[in-house]
Backbone as ProteinMPNN parsed JSONL, in Angstrom:
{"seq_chain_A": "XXXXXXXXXXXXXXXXXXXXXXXXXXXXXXXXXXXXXXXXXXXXXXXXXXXXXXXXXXXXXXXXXXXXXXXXXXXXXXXXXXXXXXXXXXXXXXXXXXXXXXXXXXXXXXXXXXXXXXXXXXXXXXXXXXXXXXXXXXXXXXXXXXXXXXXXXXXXXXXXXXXXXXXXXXXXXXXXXXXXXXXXXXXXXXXXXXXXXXXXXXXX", "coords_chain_A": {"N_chain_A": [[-0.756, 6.772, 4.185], [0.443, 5.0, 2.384], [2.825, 2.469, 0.658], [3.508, 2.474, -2.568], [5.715, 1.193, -4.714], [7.666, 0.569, -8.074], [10.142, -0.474, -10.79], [11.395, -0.647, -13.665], [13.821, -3.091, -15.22], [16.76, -4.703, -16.737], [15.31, -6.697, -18.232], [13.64, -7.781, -16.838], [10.989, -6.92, -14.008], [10.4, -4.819, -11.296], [8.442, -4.825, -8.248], [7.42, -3.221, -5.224], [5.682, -2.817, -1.866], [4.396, -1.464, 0.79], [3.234, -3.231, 4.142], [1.325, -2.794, 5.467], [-1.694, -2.65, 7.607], [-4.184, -0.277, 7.893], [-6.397, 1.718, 10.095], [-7.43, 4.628, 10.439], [-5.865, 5.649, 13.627], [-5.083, 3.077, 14.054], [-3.448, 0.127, 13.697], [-3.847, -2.338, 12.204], [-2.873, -4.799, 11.073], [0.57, -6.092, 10.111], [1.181, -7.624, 8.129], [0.053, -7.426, 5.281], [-0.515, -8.447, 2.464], [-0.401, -6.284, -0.438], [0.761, -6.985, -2.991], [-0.699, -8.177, -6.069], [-0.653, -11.745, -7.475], [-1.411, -11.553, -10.723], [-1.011, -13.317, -12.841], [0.936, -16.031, -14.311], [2.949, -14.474, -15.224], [2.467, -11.428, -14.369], [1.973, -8.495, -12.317], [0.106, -7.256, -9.806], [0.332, -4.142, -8.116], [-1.608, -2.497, -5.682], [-2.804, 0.818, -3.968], [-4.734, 2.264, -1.683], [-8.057, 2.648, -0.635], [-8.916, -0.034, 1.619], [-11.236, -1.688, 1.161], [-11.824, -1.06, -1.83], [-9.733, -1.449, -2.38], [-8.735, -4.634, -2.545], [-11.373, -5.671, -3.586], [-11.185, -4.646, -5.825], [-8.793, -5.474, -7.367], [-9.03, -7.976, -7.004], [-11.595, -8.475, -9.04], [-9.946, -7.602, -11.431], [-7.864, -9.583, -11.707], [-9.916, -12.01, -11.507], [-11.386, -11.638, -14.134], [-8.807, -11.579, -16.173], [-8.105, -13.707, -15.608], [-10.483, -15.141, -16.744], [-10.606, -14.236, -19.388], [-8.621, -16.202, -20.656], [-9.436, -18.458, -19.869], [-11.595, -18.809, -21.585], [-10.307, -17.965, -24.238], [-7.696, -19.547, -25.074], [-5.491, -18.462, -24.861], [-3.152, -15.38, -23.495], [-3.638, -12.383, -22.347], [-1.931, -9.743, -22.933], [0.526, -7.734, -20.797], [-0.186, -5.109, -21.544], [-2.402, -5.35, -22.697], [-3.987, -6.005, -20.164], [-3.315, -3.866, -18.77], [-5.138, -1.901, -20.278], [-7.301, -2.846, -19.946], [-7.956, -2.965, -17.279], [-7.471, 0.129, -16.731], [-10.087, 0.724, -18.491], [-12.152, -0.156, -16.534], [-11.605, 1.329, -14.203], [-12.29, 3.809, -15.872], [-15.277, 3.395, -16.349], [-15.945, 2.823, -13.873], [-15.904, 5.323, -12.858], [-17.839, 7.398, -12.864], [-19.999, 6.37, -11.866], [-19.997, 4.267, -9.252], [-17.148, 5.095, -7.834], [-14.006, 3.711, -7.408], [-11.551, 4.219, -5.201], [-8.486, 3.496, -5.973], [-5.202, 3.23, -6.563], [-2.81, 2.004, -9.079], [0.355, -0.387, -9.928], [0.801, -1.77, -12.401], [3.075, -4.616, -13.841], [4.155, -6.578, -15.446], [5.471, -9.215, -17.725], [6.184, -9.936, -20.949], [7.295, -12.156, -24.164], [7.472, -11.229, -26.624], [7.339, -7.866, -26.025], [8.512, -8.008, -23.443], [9.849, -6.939, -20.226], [7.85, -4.99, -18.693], [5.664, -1.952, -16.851], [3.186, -0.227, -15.757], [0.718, 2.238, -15.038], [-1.224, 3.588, -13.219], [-3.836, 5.593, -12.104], [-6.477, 6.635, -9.522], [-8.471, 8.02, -11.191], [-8.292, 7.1, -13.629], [-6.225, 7.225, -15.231], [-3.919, 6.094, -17.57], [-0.664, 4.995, -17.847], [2.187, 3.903, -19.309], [5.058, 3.052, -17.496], [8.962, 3.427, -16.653], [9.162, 3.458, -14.077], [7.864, 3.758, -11.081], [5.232, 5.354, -8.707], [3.15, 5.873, -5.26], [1.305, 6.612, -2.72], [2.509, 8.475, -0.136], [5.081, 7.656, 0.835], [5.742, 8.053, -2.058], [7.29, 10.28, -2.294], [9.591, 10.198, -1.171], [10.713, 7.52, -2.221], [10.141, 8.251, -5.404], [12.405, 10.504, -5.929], [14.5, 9.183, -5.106], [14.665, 7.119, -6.925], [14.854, 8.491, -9.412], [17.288, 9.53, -9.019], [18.811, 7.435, -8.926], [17.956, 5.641, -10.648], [18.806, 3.818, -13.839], [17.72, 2.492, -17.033], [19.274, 0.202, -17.996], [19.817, -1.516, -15.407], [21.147, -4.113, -13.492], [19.594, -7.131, -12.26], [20.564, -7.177, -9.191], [21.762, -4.381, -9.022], [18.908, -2.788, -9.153], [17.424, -4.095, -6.922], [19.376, -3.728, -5.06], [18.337, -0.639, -5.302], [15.782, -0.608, -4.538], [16.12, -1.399, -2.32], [17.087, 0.714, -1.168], [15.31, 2.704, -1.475], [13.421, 1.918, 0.293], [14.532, 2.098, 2.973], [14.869, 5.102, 2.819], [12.171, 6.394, 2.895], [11.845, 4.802, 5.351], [13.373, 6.413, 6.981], [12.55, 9.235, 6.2], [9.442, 9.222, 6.18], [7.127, 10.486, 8.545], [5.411, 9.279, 9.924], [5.929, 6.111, 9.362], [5.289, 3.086, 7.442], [6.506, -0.67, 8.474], [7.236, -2.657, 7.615], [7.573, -4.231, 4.037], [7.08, -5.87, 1.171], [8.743, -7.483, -1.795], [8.288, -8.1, -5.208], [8.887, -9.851, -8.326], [9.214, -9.923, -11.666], [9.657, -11.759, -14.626], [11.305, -13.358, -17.589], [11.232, -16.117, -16.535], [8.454, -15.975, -15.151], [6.58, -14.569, -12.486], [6.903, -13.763, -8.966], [7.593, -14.355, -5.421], [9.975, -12.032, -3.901], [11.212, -11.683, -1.732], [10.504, -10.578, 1.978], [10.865, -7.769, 3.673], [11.184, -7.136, 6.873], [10.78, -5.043, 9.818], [9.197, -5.04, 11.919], [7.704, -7.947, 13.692], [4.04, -9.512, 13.11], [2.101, -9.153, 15.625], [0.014, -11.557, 17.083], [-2.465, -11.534, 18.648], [-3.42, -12.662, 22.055], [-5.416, -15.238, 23.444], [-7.849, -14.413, 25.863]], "CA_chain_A": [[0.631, 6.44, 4.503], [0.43, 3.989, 2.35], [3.969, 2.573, -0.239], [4.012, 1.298, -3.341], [6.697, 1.573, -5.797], [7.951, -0.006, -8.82], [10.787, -0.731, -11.659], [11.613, -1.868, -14.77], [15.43, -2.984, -15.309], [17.376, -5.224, -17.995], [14.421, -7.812, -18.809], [12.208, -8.149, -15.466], [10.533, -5.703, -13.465], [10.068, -5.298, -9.518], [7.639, -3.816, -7.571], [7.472, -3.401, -4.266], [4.649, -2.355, -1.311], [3.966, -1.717, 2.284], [2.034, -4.65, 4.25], [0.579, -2.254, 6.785], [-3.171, -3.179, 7.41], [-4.066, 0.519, 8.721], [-7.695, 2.503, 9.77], [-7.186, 5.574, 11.588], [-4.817, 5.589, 14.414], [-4.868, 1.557, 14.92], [-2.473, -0.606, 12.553], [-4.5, -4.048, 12.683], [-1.68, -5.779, 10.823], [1.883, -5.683, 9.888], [1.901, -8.438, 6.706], [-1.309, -7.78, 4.632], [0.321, -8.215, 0.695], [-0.946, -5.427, -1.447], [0.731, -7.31, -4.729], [-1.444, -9.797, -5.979], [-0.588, -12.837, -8.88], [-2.501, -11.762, -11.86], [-1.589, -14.491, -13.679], [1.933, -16.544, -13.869], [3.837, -13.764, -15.699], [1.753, -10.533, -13.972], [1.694, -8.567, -11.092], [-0.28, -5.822, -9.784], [0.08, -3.536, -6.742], [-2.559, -1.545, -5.519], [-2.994, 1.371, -2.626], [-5.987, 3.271, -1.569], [-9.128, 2.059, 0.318], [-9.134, -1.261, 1.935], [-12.289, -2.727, 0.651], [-11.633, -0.898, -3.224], [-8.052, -2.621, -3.467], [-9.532, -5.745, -2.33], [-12.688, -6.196, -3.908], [-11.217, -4.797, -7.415], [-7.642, -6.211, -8.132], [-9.595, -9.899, -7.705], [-12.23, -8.143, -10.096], [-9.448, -7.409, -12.597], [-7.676, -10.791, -11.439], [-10.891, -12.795, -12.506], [-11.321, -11.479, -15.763], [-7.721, -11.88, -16.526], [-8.736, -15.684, -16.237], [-11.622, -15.616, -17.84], [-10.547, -14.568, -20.918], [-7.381, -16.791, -21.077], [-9.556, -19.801, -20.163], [-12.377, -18.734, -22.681], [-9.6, -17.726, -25.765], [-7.211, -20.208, -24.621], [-4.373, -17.4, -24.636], [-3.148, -15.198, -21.89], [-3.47, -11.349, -22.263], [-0.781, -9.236, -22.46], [0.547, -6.671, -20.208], [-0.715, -3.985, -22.143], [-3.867, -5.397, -22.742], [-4.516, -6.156, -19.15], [-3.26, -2.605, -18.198], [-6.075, -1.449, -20.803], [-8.755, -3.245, -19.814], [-8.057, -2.305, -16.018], [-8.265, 1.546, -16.985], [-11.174, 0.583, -18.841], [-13.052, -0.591, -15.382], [-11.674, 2.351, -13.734], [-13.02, 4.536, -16.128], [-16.386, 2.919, -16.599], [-16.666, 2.619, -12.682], [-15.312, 6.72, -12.52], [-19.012, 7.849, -12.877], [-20.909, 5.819, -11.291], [-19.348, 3.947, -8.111], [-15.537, 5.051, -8.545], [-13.174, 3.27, -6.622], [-10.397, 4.948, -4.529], [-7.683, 2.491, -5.556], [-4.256, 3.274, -7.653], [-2.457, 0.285, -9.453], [1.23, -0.405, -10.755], [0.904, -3.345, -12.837], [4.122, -5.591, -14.011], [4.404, -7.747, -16.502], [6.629, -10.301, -18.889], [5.903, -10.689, -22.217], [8.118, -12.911, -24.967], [7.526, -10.026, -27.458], [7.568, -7.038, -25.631], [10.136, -7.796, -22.669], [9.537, -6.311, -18.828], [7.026, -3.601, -18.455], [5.602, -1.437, -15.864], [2.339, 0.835, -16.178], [0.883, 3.415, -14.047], [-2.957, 3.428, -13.688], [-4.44, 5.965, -10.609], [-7.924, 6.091, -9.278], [-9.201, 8.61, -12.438], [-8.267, 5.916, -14.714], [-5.146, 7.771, -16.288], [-2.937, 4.778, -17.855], [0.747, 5.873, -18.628], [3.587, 2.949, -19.365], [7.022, 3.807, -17.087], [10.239, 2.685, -16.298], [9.303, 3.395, -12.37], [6.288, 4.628, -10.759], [5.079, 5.052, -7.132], [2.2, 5.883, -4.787], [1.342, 7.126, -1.788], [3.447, 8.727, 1.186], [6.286, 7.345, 0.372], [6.457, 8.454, -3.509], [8.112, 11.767, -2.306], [10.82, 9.609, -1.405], [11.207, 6.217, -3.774], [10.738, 8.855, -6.641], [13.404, 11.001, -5.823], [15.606, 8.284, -4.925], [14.962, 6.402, -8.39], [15.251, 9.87, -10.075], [18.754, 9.883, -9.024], [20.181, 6.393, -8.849], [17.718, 4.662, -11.635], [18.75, 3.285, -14.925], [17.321, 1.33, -17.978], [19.729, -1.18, -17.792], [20.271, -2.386, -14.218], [20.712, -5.927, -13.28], [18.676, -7.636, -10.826], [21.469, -6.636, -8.121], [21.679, -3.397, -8.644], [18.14, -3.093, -8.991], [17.315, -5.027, -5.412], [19.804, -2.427, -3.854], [17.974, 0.496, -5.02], [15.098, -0.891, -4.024], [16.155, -0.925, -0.401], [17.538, 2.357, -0.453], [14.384, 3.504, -1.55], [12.724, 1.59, 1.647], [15.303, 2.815, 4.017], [14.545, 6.481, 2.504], [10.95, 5.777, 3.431], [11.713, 4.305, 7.161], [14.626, 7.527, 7.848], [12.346, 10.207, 6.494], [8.585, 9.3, 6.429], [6.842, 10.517, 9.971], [4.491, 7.598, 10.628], [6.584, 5.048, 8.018], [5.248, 1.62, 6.97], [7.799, -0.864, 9.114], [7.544, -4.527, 6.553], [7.688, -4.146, 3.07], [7.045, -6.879, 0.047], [9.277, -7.176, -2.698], [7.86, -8.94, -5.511], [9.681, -9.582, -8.957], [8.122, -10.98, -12.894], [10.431, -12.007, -15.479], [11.139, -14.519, -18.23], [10.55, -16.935, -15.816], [7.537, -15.981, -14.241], [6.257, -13.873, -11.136], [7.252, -14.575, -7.414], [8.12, -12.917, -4.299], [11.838, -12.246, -3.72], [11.844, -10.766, -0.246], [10.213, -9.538, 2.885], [11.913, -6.553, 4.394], [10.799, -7.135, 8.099], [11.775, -4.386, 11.339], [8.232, -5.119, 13.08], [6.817, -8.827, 12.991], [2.977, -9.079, 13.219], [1.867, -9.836, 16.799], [-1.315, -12.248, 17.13], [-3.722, -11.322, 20.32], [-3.7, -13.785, 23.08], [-7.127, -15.296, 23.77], [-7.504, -14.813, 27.282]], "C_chain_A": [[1.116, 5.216, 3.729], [2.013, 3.887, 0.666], [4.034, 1.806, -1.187], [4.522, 1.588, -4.655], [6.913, 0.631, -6.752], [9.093, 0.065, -10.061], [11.048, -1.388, -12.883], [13.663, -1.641, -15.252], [15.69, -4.009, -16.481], [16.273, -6.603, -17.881], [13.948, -8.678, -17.244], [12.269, -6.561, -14.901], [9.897, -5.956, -12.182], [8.94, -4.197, -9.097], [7.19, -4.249, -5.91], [6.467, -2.979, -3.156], [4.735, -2.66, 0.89], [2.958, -3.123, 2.578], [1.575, -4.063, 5.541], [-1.375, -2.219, 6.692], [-3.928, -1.713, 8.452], [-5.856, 1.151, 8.836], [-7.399, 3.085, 10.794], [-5.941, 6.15, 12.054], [-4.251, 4.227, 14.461], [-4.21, 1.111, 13.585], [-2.882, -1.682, 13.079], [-3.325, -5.17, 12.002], [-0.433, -5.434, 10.131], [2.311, -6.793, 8.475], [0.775, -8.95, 5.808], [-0.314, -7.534, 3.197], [-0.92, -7.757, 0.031], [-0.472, -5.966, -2.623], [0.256, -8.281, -4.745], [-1.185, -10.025, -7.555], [-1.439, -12.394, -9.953], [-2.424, -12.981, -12.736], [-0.035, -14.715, -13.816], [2.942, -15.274, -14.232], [3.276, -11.642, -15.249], [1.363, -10.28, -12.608], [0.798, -7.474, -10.693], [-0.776, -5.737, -8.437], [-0.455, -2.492, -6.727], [-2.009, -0.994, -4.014], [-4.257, 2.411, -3.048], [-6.751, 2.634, -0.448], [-9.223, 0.892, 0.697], [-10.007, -2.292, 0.819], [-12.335, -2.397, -0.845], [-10.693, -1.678, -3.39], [-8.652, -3.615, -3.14], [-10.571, -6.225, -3.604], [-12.197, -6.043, -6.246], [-10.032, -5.1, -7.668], [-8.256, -7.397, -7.786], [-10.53, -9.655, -8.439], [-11.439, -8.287, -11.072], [-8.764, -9.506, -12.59], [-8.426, -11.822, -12.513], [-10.932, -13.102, -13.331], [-10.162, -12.065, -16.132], [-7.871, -13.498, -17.004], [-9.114, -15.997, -16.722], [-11.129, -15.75, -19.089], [-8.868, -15.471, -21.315], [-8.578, -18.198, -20.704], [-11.049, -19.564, -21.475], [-11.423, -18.646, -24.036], [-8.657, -18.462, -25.459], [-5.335, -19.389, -24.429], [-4.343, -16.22, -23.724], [-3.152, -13.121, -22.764], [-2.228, -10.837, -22.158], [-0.567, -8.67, -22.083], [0.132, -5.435, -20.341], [-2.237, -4.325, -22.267], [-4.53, -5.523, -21.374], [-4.697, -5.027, -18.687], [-4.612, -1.745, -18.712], [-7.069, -1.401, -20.307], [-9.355, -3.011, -18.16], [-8.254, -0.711, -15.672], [-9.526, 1.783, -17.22], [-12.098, 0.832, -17.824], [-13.288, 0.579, -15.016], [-12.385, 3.524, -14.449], [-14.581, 4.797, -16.519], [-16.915, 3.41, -15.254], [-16.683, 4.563, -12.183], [-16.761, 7.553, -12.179], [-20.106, 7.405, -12.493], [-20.96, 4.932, -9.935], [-18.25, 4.204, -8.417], [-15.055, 4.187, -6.919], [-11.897, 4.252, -6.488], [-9.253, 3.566, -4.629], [-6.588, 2.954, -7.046], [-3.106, 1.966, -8.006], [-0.9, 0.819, -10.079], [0.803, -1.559, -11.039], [2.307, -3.531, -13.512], [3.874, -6.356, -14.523], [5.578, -8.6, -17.485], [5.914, -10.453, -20.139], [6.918, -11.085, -23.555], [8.716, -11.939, -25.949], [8.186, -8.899, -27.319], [8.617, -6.841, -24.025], [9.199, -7.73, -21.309], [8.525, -5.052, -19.833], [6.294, -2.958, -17.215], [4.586, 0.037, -16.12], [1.194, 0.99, -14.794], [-0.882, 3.741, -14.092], [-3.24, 4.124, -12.372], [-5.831, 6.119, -10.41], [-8.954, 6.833, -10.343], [-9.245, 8.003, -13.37], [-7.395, 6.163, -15.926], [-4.01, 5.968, -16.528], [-1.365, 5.65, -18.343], [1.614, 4.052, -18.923], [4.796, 3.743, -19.155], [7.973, 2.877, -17.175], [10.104, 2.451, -14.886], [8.476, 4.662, -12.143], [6.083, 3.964, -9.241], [3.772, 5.408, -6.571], [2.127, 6.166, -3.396], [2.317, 8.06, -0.923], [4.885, 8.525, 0.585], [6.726, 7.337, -1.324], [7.127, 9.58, -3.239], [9.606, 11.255, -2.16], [11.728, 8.74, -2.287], [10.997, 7.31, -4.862], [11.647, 9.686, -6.832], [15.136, 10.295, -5.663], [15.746, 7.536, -6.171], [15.117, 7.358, -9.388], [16.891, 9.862, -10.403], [19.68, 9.044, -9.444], [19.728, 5.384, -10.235], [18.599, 4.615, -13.152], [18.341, 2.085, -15.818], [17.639, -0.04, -17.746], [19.973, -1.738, -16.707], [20.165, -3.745, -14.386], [20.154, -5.856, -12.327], [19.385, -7.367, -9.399], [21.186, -5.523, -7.881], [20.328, -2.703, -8.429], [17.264, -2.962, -7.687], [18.068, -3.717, -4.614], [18.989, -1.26, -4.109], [16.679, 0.571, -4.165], [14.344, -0.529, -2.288], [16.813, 0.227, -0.013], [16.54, 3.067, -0.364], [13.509, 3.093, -0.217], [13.296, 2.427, 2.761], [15.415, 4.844, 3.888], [13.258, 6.752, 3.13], [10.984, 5.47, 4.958], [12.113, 5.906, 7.472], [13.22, 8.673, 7.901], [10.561, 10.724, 6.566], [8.339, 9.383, 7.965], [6.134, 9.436, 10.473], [4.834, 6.856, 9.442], [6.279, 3.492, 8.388], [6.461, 0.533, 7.943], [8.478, -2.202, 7.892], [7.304, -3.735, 4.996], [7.661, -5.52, 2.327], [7.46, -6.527, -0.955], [8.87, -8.129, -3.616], [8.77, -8.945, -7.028], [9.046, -10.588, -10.604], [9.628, -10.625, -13.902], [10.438, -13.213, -16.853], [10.169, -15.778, -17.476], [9.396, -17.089, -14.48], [7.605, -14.628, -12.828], [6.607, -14.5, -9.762], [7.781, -13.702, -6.914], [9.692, -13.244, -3.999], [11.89, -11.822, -2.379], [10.606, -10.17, 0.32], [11.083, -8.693, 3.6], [11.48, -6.211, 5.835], [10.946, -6.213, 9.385], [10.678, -4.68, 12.088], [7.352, -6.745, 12.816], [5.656, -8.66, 13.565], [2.558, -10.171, 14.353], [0.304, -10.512, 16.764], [-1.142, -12.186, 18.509], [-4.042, -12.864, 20.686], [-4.831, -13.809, 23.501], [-6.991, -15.124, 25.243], [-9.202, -15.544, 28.18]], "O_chain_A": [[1.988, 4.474, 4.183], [2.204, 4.812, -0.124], [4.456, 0.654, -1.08], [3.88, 2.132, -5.554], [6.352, -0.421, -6.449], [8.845, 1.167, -10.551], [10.909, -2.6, -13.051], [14.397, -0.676, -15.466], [14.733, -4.153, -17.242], [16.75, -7.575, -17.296], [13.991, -9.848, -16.863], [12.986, -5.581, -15.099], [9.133, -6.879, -11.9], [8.708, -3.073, -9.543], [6.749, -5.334, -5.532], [5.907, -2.193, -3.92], [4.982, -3.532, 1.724], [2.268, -3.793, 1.808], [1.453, -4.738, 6.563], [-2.061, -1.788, 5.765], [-4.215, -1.962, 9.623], [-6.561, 1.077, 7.83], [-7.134, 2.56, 11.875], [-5.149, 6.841, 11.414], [-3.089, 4.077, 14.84], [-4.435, 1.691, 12.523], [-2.504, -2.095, 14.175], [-3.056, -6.249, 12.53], [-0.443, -4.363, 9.523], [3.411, -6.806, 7.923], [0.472, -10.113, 5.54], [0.443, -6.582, 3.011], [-2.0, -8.33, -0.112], [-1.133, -5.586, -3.589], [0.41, -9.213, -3.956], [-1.316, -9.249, -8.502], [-2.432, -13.117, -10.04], [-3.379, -13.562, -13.25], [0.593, -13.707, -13.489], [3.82, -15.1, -13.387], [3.791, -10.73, -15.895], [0.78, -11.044, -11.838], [0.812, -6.582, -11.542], [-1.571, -6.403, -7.773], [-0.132, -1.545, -7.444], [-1.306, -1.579, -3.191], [-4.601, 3.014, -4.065], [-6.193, 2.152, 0.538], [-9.91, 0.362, -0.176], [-9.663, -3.187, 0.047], [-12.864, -3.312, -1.475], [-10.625, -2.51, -4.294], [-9.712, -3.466, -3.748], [-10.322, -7.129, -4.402], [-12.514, -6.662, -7.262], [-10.054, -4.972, -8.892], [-7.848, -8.205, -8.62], [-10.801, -10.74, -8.953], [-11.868, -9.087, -11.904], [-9.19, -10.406, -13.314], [-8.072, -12.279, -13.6], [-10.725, -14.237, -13.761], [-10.321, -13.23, -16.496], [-7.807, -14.152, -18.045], [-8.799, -16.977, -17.398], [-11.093, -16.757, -19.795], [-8.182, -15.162, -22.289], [-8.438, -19.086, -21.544], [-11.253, -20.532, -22.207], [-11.838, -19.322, -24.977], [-7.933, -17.473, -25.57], [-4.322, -19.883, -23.933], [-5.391, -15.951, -23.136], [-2.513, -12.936, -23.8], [-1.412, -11.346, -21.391], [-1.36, -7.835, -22.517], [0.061, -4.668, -19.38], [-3.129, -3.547, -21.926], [-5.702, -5.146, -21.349], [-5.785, -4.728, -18.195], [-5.191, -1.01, -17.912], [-7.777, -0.413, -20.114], [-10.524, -2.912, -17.786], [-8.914, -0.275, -14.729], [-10.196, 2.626, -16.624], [-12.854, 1.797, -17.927], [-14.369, 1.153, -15.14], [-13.075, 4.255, -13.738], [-15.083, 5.866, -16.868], [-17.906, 4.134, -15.157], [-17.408, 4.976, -11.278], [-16.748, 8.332, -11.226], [-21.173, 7.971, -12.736], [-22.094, 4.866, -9.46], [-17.931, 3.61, -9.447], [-15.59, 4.131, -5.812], [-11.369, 4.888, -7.4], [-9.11, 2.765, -3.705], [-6.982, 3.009, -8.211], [-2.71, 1.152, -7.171], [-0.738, 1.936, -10.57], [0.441, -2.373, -10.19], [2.808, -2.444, -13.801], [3.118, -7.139, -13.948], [6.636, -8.021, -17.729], [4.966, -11.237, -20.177], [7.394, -10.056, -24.034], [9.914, -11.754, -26.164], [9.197, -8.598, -27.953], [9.233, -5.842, -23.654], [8.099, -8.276, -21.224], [8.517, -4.561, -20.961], [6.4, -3.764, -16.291], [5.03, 1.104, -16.542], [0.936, 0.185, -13.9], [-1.512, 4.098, -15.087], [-2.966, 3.446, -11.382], [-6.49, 5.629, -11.327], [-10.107, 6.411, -10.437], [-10.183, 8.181, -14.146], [-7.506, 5.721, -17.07], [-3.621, 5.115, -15.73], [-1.2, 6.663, -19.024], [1.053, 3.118, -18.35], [5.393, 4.564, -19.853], [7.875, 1.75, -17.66], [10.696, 1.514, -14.35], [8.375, 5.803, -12.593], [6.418, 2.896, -8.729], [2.93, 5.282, -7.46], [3.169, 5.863, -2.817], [3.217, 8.323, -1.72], [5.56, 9.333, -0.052], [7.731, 6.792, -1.782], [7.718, 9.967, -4.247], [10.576, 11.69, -2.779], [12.818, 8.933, -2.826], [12.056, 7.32, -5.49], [11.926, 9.809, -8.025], [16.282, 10.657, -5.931], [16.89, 7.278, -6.545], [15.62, 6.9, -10.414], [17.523, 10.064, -11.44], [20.76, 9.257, -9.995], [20.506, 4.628, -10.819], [19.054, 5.716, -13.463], [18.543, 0.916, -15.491], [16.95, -1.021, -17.467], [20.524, -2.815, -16.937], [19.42, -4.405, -15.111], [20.067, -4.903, -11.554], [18.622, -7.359, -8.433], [20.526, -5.225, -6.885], [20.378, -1.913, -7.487], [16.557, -1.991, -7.418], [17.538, -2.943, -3.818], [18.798, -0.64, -3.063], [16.438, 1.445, -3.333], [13.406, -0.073, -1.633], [17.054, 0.644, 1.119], [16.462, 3.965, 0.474], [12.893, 4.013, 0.321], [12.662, 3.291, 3.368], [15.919, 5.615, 4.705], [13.365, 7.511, 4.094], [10.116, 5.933, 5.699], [11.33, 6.613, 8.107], [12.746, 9.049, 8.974], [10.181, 11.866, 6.824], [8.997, 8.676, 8.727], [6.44, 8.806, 11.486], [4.067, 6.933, 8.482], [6.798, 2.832, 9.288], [7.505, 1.162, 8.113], [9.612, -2.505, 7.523], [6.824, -2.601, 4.997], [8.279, -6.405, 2.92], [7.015, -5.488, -1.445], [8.964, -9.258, -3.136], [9.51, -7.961, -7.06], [8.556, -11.716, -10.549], [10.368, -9.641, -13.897], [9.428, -13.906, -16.975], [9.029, -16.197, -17.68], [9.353, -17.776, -13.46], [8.592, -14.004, -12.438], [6.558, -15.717, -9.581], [8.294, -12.67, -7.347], [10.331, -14.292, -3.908], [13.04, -11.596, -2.002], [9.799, -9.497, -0.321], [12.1, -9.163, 4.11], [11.39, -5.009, 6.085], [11.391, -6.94, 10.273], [11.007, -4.634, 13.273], [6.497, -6.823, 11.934], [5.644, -7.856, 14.497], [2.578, -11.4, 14.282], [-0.581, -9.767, 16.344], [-0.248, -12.536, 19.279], [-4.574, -13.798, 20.087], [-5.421, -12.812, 23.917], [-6.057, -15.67, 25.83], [-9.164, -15.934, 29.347]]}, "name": "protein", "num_of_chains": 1, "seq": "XXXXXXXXXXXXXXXXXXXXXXXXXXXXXXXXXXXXXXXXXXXXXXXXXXXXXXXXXXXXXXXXXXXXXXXXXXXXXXXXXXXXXXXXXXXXXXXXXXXXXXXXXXXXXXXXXXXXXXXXXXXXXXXXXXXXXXXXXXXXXXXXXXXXXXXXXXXXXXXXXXXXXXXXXXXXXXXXXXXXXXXXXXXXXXXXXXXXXXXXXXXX"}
């Protein structure tokens, strides 16, 4: 059940994700963030298995570091996207991980970008790419209303149409959402999209 979508519009690129913490029937939390910082200008949201997204976007993470503090230069979105297929297809035959990735990036050169990596270790570069449950909806809805050039406005609204597509017509639908956003100036979160906040158990 799990949501995570993404865009690329006039020079940044958003991507957005459920924060449902789910096993089973039981929903243990309501604001676990599936996009994680790769690095100031890089983002990347995963869905699949708990302990695969976990354990390997701070695998790819890592690296990412490494080799920017070993070559004293930062990878670029394409090369990161590479070298994260790479894993996946290294790990495909021998432990695979159940975990599909949009990554997001800025680069000076090459602008916004937005590439498409699932747990076989297929790499594509889109304009807008999704995942789970809720891709039947956000891709039909960015099908219709996306374009190249949006601004960051229009953008942001489709965004939440594509959430509110997601609440109306998924049966067991995600309730919080994280909107996260990389551009010239860097990566950072623009928005939680809140209808359920996350209750902490009273000691008794």
């Amino acid at each position: 059940m799990e949501c995570v979508f993404g865009l690329v519009g006039n020079g940044f690129a958003i991507v957005a994700a459920d924060t449902s913490a789910v096993h089973s029937i039981l929903v243990h939390k309501n604001n676990e963030d599936k996009i994680m910082l790769l690095d100031s200008h890089k983002l990347i949201a995963a869905s699949g298995e708990p302990g695969d997204r976990v354990q390997f976007t701070e695998y790819v993470q890592k690296n990412v570091s490494l080799y920017q503090f070993r070559n004293g230069i930062p990878l670029t979105t394409a090369a990161a996207a590479n070298f994260t297929r790479g894993e996946l297809a290294t790990a495909l035959r021998k432990n695979p991980y159940s975990v599909n990735i949009l990554m997001a990036g800025y680069d000076k050169e090459a602008g916004a970008s937005l590439y498409y990596i699932d747990y076989i270790a297929t790499l594509h570069k889109v304009d807008k790419g999704a995942f789970g449950y809720g891709s039947y909806f956000s891709l039909s809805t960015m099908d219709r209303l996306f374009r190249s050039d949006m601004s960051f406005e229009e953008a942001i609204e489709l965004v939440d149409k594509c959430i509110l597509e997601i609440r109306s017509r998924l049966v067991i639908a995600p309730p919080n959402f994280v909107i996260k956003i990389v551009d010239k100036d860097g990566a950072r979160t623009h928005a939680w999209r809140q209808s359920v906040q996350d209750v902490t158990t009273a000691s008794v």
